[in-house]
Coordinates of C-alpha atoms in Angstrom, one line a residue:
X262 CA 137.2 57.4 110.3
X263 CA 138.5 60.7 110.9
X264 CA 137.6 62.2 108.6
X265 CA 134.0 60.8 109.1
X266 CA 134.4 62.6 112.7
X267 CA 135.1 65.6 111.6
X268 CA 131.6 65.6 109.2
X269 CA 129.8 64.5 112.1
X270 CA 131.6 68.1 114.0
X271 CA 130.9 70.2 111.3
X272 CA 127.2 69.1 110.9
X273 CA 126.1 69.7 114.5
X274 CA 127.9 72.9 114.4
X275 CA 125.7 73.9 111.4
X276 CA 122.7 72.2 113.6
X277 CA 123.7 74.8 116.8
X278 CA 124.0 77.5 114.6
X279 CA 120.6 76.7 112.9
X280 CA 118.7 77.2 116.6
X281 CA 121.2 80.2 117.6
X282 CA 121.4 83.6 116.1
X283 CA 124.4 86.1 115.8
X284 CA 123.0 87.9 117.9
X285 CA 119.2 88.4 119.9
X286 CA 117.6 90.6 122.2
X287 CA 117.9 90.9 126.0
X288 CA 116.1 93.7 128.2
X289 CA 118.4 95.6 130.0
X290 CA 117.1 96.7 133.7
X291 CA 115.8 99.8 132.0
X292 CA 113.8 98.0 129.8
X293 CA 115.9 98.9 127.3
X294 CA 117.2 96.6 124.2
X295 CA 120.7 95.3 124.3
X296 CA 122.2 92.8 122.6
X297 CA 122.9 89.2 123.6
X298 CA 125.1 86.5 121.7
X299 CA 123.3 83.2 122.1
X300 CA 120.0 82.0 124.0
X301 CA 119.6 81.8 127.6
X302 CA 117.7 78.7 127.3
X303 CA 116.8 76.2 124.8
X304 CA 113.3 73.9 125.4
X305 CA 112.1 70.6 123.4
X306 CA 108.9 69.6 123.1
X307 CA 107.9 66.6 121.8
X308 CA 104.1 65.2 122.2
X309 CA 105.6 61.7 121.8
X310 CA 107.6 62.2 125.0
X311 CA 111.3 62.5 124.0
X312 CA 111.4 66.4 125.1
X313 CA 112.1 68.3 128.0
X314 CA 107.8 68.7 127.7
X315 CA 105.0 66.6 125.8
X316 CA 102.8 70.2 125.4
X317 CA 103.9 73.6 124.0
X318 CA 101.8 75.1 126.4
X319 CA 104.0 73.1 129.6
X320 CA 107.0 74.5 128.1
X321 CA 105.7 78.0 127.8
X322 CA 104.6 78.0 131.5
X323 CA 108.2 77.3 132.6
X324 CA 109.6 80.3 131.5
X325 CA 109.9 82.8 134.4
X326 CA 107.6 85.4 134.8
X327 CA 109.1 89.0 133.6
X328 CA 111.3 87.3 131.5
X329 CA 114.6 89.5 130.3
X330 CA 116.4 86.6 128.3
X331 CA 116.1 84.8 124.9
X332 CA 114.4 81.5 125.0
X333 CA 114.0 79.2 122.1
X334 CA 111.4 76.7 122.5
X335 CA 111.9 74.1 119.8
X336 CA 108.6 72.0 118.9
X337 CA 109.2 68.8 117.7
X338 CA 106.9 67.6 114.0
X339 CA 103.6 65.8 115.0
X340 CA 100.3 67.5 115.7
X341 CA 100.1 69.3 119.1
X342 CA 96.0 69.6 120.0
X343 CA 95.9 72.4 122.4
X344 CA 95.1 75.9 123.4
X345 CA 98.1 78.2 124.1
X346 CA 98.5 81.4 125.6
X347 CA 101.6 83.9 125.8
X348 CA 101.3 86.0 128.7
X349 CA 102.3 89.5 129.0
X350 CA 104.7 88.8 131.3
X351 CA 107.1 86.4 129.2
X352 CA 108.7 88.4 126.6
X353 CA 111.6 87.2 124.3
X354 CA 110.0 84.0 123.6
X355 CA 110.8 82.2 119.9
X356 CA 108.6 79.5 119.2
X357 CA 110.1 77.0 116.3
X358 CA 108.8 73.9 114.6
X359 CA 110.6 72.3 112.0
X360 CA 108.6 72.5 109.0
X361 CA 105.5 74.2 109.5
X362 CA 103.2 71.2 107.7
X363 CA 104.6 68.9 110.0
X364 CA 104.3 71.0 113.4
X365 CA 100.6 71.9 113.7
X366 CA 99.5 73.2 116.5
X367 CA 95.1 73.2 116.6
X368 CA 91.8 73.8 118.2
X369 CA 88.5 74.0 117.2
X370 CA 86.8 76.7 119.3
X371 CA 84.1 79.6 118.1
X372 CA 82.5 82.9 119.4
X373 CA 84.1 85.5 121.4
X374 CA 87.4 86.9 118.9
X375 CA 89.7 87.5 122.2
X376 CA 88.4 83.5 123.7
X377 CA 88.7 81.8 120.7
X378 CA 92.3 81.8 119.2
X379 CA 94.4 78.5 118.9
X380 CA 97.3 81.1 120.0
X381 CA 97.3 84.2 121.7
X382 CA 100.4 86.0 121.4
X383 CA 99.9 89.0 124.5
X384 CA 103.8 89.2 125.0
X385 CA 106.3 91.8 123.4
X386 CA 109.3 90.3 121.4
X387 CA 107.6 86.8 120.3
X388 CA 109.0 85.2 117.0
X389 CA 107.0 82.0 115.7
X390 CA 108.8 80.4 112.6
X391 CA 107.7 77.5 110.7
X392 CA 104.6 76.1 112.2
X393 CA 101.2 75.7 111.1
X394 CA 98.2 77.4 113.4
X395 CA 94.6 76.7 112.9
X396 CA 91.4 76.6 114.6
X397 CA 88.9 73.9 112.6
X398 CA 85.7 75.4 113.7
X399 CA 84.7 75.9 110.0
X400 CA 81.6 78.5 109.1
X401 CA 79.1 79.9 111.1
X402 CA 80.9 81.9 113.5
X403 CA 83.7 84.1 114.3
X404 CA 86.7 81.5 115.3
X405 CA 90.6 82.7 115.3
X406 CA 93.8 81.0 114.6
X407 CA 95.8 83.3 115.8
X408 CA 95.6 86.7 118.2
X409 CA 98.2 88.9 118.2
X410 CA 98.3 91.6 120.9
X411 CA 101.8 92.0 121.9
X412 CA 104.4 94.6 120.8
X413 CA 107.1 93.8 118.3
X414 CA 106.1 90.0 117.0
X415 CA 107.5 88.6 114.2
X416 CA 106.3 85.1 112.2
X417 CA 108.3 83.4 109.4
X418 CA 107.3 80.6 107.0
X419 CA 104.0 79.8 109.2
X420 CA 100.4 78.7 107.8
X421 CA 97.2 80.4 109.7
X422 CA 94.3 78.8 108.9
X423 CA 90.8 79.0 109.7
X424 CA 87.6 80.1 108.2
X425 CA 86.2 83.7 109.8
X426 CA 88.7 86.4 111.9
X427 CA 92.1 83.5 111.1
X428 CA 94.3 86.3 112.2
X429 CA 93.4 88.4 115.0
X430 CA 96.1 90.8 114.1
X431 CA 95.2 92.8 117.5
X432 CA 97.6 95.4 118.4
X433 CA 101.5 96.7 118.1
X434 CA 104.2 96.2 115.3
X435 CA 104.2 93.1 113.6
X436 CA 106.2 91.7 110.7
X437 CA 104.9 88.4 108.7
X438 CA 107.4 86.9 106.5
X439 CA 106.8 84.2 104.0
X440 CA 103.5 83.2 105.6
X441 CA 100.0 81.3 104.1
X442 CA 97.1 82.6 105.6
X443 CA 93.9 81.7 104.8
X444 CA 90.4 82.2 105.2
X445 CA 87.1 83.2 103.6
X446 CA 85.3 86.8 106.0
X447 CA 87.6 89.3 107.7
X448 CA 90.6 86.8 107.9
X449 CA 93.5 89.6 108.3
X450 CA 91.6 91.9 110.6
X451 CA 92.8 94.0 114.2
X452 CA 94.6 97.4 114.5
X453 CA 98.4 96.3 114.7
X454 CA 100.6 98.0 112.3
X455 CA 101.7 95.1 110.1
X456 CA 104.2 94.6 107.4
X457 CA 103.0 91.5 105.4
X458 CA 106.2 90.1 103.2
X459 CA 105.8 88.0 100.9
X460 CA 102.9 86.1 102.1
X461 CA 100.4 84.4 100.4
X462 CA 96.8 85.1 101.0
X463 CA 94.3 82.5 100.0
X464 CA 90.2 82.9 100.1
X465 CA 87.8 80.4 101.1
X466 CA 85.0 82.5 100.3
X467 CA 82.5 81.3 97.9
X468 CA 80.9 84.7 97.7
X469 CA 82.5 88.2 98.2
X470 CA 84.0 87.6 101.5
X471 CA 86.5 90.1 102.7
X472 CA 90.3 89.5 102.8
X473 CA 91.3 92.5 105.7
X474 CA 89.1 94.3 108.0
X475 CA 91.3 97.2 109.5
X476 CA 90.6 98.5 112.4
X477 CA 92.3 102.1 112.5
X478 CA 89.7 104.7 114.5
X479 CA 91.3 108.0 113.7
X480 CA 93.6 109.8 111.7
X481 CA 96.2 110.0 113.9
X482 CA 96.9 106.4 114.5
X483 CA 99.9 105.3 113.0
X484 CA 98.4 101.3 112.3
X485 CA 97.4 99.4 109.3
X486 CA 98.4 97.0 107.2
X487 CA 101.1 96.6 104.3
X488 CA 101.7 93.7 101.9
X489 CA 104.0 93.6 100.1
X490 CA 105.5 91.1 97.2
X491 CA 103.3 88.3 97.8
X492 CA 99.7 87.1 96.3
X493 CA 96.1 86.3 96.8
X494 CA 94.4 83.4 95.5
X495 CA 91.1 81.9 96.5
X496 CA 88.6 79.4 95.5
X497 CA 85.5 81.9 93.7
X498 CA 85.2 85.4 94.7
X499 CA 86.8 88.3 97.4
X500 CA 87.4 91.6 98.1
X501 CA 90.5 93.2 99.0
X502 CA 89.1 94.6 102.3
X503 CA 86.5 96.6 104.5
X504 CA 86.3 98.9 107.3
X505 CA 86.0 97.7 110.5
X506 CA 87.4 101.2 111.6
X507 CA 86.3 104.1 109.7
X508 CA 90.0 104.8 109.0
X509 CA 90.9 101.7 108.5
X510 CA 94.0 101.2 106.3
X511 CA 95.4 98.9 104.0
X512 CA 98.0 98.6 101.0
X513 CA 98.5 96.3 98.6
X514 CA 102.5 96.4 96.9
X515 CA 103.4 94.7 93.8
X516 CA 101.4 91.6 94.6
X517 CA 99.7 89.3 92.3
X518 CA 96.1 89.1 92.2
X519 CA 94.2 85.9 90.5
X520 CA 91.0 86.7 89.1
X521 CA 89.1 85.9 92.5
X522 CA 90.2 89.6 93.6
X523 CA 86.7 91.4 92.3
X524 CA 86.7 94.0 90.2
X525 CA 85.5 96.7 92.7
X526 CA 88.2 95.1 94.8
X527 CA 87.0 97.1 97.9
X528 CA 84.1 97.1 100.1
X529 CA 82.6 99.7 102.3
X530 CA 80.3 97.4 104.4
X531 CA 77.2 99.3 104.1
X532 CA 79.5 102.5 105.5
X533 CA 79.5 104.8 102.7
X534 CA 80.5 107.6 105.3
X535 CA 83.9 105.7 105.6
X536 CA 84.8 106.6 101.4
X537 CA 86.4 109.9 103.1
X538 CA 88.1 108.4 105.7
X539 CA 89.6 105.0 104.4
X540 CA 93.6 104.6 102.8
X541 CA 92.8 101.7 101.2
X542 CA 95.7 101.8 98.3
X543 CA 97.3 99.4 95.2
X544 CA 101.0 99.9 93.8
X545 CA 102.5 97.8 90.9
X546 CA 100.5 95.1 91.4
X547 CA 99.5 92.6 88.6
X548 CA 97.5 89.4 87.6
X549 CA 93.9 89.2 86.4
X550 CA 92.2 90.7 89.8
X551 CA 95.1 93.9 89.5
X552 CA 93.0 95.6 86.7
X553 CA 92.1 99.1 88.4
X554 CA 89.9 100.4 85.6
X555 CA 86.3 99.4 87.7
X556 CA 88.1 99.7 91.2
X557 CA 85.8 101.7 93.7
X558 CA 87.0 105.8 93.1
X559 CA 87.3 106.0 97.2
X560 CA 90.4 103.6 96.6
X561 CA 93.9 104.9 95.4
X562 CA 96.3 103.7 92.5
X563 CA 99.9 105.0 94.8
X564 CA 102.7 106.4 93.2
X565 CA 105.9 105.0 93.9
X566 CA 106.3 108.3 96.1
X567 CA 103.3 107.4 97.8
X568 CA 104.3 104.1 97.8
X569 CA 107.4 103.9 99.2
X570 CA 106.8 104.2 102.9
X571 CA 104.5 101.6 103.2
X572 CA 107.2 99.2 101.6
X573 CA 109.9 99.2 104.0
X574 CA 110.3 97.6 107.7
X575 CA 110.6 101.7 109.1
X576 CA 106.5 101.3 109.1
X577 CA 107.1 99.6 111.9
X578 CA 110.2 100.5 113.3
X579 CA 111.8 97.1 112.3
X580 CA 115.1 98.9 112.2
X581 CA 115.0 99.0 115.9
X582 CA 113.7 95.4 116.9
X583 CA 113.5 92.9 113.6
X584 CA 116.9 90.4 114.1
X585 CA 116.0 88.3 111.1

């Protein structure tokens, strides 16, 4: 029996530790970041009523308002049907499920790309980690899954799902980690600057639908996005990417490409202006949708010099923010 006890210990130590890191970050009065040893506050929701909240978006609400300390909202499996919003003003937020098929979080609204989104992420220092997101609209009209507009987001293990615009991948430094995201027109598209880890991309397009539409406006901006290690798959035929911005940019790192990836792999969207202006670049990657020899001659084939910079969290600065 004792020793029975002690197994029971040493698992819900191994539980605790699960939900708190070594170490997260805490805003100092400066606005600085500092370091903090466990979360302020831990949240359960559960939509069949055994949390501290039945809605995400409940539990989200009760953090204060210019929040300065960790708080780890834990979402219980089961599908939660509703719209949720991050406001700016509550920072240091991480949003868990358990297992991201069985936490779902969905909506099914259309139109306007800043209305639409299942979740909007509009506050700095968010991490989301093993949930599904997804707005079931379908075709016919621009409908996200996810907008992310805050500073210094990360996302690990989640699935983003929808059809057109999935990931509204809006504005700051972002890091994706492990991620599915699919979708058939534009379905990685914003101006953040993005480091996309070993995430799998998957097309719904049945005809030469767009993977990323970048929306970098000049030279000078340091935004785009980077993937790297991960793959693309699809159900007939995509592109790699097009141009919402004319400098939009986007690389592609030792990922595997099935044979939906086109030939041309890029598209200019009826902007042949842009063929100056684009970064749109492929290192070491491979499969049957890799082969470079009929790529567009406005996209690059990197050297590992080249390379390199796109590769690494200092894109992003994850050196100074990325706990995970």
């Amino acid at each position: 029996m004792a020793i029975l006890r002690r197994a029971h210990f040493f698992v819900s130590l191994v539980g605790i530790a699960l939900l708190c890191p070594v170490m997260a970050p805490r805003a100092s009065a400066q606005g600085a970041t500092v370091e903090r040893l466990a979360w302020k506050r831990i949240i359960k929701v559960d939509n069949s009523g055994q949390g501290d909240y039945a809605k995400i978006q409940d539990a989200i609400d009760a953090v204060p308002s210019n929040n300065v300390d960790p708080v780890f909202i834990r979402v219980e499996p089961g599908v939660y049907k509703e719209k949720i919003t991050v406001p700016s003003d509550k920072p240091f937020i991480t949003l868990s499920g358990w297992k991201a098929n069985a936490t779902i979080i969905t909506w099914d609204d259309s139109g306007d790309i800043f209305k639409s989104p299942t979740v909007s992420v509009l506050a700095s220092d968010f991490v989301g980690r093993y949930l599904t997101i997804q707005n079931t609209y379908g075709s016919g009209a621009k409908a996200v899954a996810l907008r992310v507009a805050g500073d210094r987001a990360a996302f690990y293990a989640c699935r983003i799902l929808s059809y057109q615009d999935t990931l509204l991948d809006e504005s700051g430094r972002h890091f994706y980690s492990n991620c599915y995201i699919e979708g058939a027109t534009d379905f990685v598209c914003g101006n953040a600057a993005s480091l996309f880890k070993k995430c799998h991309l998957h097309s719904t397009s049945e005809n030469k639908g767009a993977i990323t539409a970048q929306h970098r406006m000049t030279a000078e901006e340091n935004t785009g996005f980077y993937f790297v290690g991960g793959k693309i798959t699809g159900v007939k035929s995509c592109t790699l990417g097009r141009p919402w911005g004319p400098f939009s940019r986007v690389v592609f790192a030792q990922t595997y490409m099935s044979s939906v990836v086109l030939p041309q792999g890029w598209d200019d969207w009826g902007r042949p202006s842009t063929h100056r202006t684009v970064y749109y670049g492929e290192y070491e990657c491979y499969g049957p949708g890799a082969e470079r020899r009929a790529r567009v001659e406005w996209s690059r084939s990197l050297t590992t010099q080249e390379a390199l910079p796109f590769m690494t969290s200092n894109m992003i600065d994850g050196s100074n923010w990325l706990k995970f």
